[in-house]
Amino acid sequence: MKKVEAIVRHYKLEDVKNALSQAGIAGMTITEVRGFGRQKGHTEMYRGTEYTVDFVPKVKIEIAIDDDRLQMAIDTILRAAQTGQIGDGKIFVSELAETIRIRTGETGGEAL
């Protein structure tokens, strides 16, 4: 099993969520996050004063998935989140040692 964390633009969240749902991936966790990479923030005007916003708001989508569906999930996220501009985000994949459904005690792939 793998854990996929995708950090995407706010306005791409619905596109990614819908694409994952259509691909048969039902469970996901969404978190609002802030960060920067090559974008290095941006400047904004507030009450006539310009200030720098170092951390850009993004959305982090987390899904747990079986190994055999991993590439499909990655491809789906890439298609739905990509604009071709700097700041599209990142996808991180890590190994999941165990998954347990609290309600039933199921483990592994059955808990997904």
CSV table of C-alpha atoms in Angstrom, one decimal:
chain,number,residue,atom,x,y,z
A,1,MET,CA,0.0,0.0,0.0
A,2,LYS,CA,1.1,3.6,-0.7
A,3,LYS,CA,0.2,7.0,0.6
A,4,VAL,CA,-0.1,9.7,-2.1
A,5,GLU,CA,0.1,13.3,-1.1
A,6,ALA,CA,-0.7,15.8,-3.8
A,7,ILE,CA,-0.2,19.6,-3.2
A,8,VAL,CA,-2.3,21.5,-5.8
A,9,ARG,CA,-3.7,24.9,-6.5
A,10,HIS,CA,-7.0,25.7,-4.7
A,11,TYR,CA,-9.0,26.1,-7.8
A,12,LYS,CA,-7.9,22.7,-9.1
A,13,LEU,CA,-9.3,20.8,-6.0
A,14,GLU,CA,-12.7,20.1,-7.5
A,15,ASP,CA,-11.2,18.9,-10.8
A,16,VAL,CA,-8.8,16.5,-9.0
A,17,LYS,CA,-11.5,15.3,-6.6
A,18,ASN,CA,-14.0,14.6,-9.5
A,19,ALA,CA,-11.3,12.9,-11.6
A,20,LEU,CA,-10.3,10.6,-8.7
A,21,SER,CA,-13.9,9.8,-8.0
A,22,GLN,CA,-14.5,8.9,-11.6
A,23,ALA,CA,-11.4,6.7,-11.5
A,24,GLY,CA,-12.9,4.8,-8.6
A,25,ILE,CA,-10.9,6.3,-5.8
A,26,ALA,CA,-13.4,7.3,-3.1
A,27,GLY,CA,-11.5,8.1,0.1
A,28,MET,CA,-9.4,11.1,0.4
A,29,THR,CA,-8.4,13.7,3.0
A,30,ILE,CA,-8.1,17.4,2.1
A,31,THR,CA,-6.1,20.0,4.1
A,32,GLU,CA,-5.5,23.6,3.4
A,33,VAL,CA,-1.7,24.3,3.5
A,34,ARG,CA,0.7,27.1,2.8
A,35,GLY,CA,4.2,26.8,1.3
A,36,PHE,CA,6.5,27.9,-1.4
A,37,GLY,CA,8.8,26.5,-4.0
A,38,ARG,CA,10.0,28.1,-7.2
A,39,GLN,CA,7.1,30.5,-7.0
A,40,LYS,CA,8.7,32.2,-4.0
A,41,GLY,CA,5.5,33.9,-3.0
A,42,HIS,CA,4.0,37.0,-4.5
A,43,THR,CA,3.3,40.7,-3.7
A,44,GLU,CA,-0.2,42.1,-2.9
A,45,MET,CA,-1.6,45.5,-2.2
A,46,TYR,CA,-3.6,46.1,1.0
A,47,ARG,CA,-4.9,49.6,1.8
A,48,GLY,CA,-2.4,51.2,-0.4
A,49,THR,CA,0.6,49.3,1.0
A,50,GLU,CA,2.4,46.6,-0.9
A,51,TYR,CA,3.5,43.6,1.0
A,52,THR,CA,5.1,40.2,0.2
A,53,VAL,CA,3.2,37.0,0.8
A,54,ASP,CA,6.0,34.4,1.2
A,55,PHE,CA,3.8,31.3,1.7
A,56,VAL,CA,1.3,30.6,-1.1
A,57,PRO,CA,-2.0,28.9,-0.2
A,58,LYS,CA,-2.4,25.4,-1.6
A,59,VAL,CA,-4.5,22.3,-1.0
A,60,LYS,CA,-3.0,18.9,0.1
A,61,ILE,CA,-4.9,15.8,-1.0
A,62,GLU,CA,-4.0,12.6,0.7
A,63,ILE,CA,-5.1,9.1,-0.4
A,64,ALA,CA,-4.2,5.6,0.6
A,65,ILE,CA,-4.1,3.2,-2.3
A,66,ASP,CA,-3.1,-0.3,-3.3
A,67,ASP,CA,0.1,-0.7,-5.2
A,68,ASP,CA,-1.6,-1.9,-8.3
A,69,ARG,CA,-3.7,1.3,-8.6
A,70,LEU,CA,-0.9,3.7,-7.8
A,71,GLN,CA,0.2,4.7,-11.3
A,72,MET,CA,-3.5,5.2,-12.3
A,73,ALA,CA,-4.0,7.6,-9.3
A,74,ILE,CA,-0.8,9.5,-10.1
A,75,ASP,CA,-1.8,9.9,-13.8
A,76,THR,CA,-5.3,11.0,-12.8
A,77,ILE,CA,-3.9,13.7,-10.5
A,78,LEU,CA,-1.4,14.9,-13.1
A,79,ARG,CA,-4.1,15.3,-15.7
A,80,ALA,CA,-6.5,17.1,-13.5
A,81,ALA,CA,-4.1,19.4,-11.7
A,82,GLN,CA,-1.7,20.5,-14.4
A,83,THR,CA,-1.8,24.0,-15.9
A,84,GLY,CA,1.7,24.1,-17.2
A,85,GLN,CA,2.6,27.0,-15.0
A,86,ILE,CA,5.1,27.3,-12.1
A,87,GLY,CA,3.2,26.5,-8.9
A,88,ASP,CA,1.1,23.5,-10.2
A,89,GLY,CA,2.3,21.6,-7.1
A,90,LYS,CA,3.9,18.3,-6.2
A,91,ILE,CA,3.0,14.6,-5.7
A,92,PHE,CA,4.7,12.7,-3.0
A,93,VAL,CA,4.4,8.9,-2.7
A,94,SER,CA,5.4,7.0,0.5
A,95,GLU,CA,5.1,3.4,1.7
A,96,LEU,CA,2.3,2.6,4.2
A,97,ALA,CA,3.3,0.0,6.7
A,98,GLU,CA,-0.3,-0.7,7.9
A,99,THR,CA,-3.9,0.5,7.5
A,100,ILE,CA,-6.5,-0.3,10.1
A,101,ARG,CA,-10.3,0.6,9.9
A,102,ILE,CA,-11.2,1.6,13.4
A,103,ARG,CA,-14.9,0.7,13.2
A,104,THR,CA,-14.3,-3.0,12.2
A,105,GLY,CA,-10.7,-3.7,12.9
A,106,GLU,CA,-10.0,-4.7,9.3
A,107,THR,CA,-6.4,-4.3,8.2
A,108,GLY,CA,-4.4,-3.9,5.0
A,109,GLY,CA,-6.2,-3.6,1.7
A,110,GLU,CA,-9.6,-4.4,3.2
A,111,ALA,CA,-9.4,-1.3,5.4
A,112,LEU,CA,-9.1,0.9,2.4
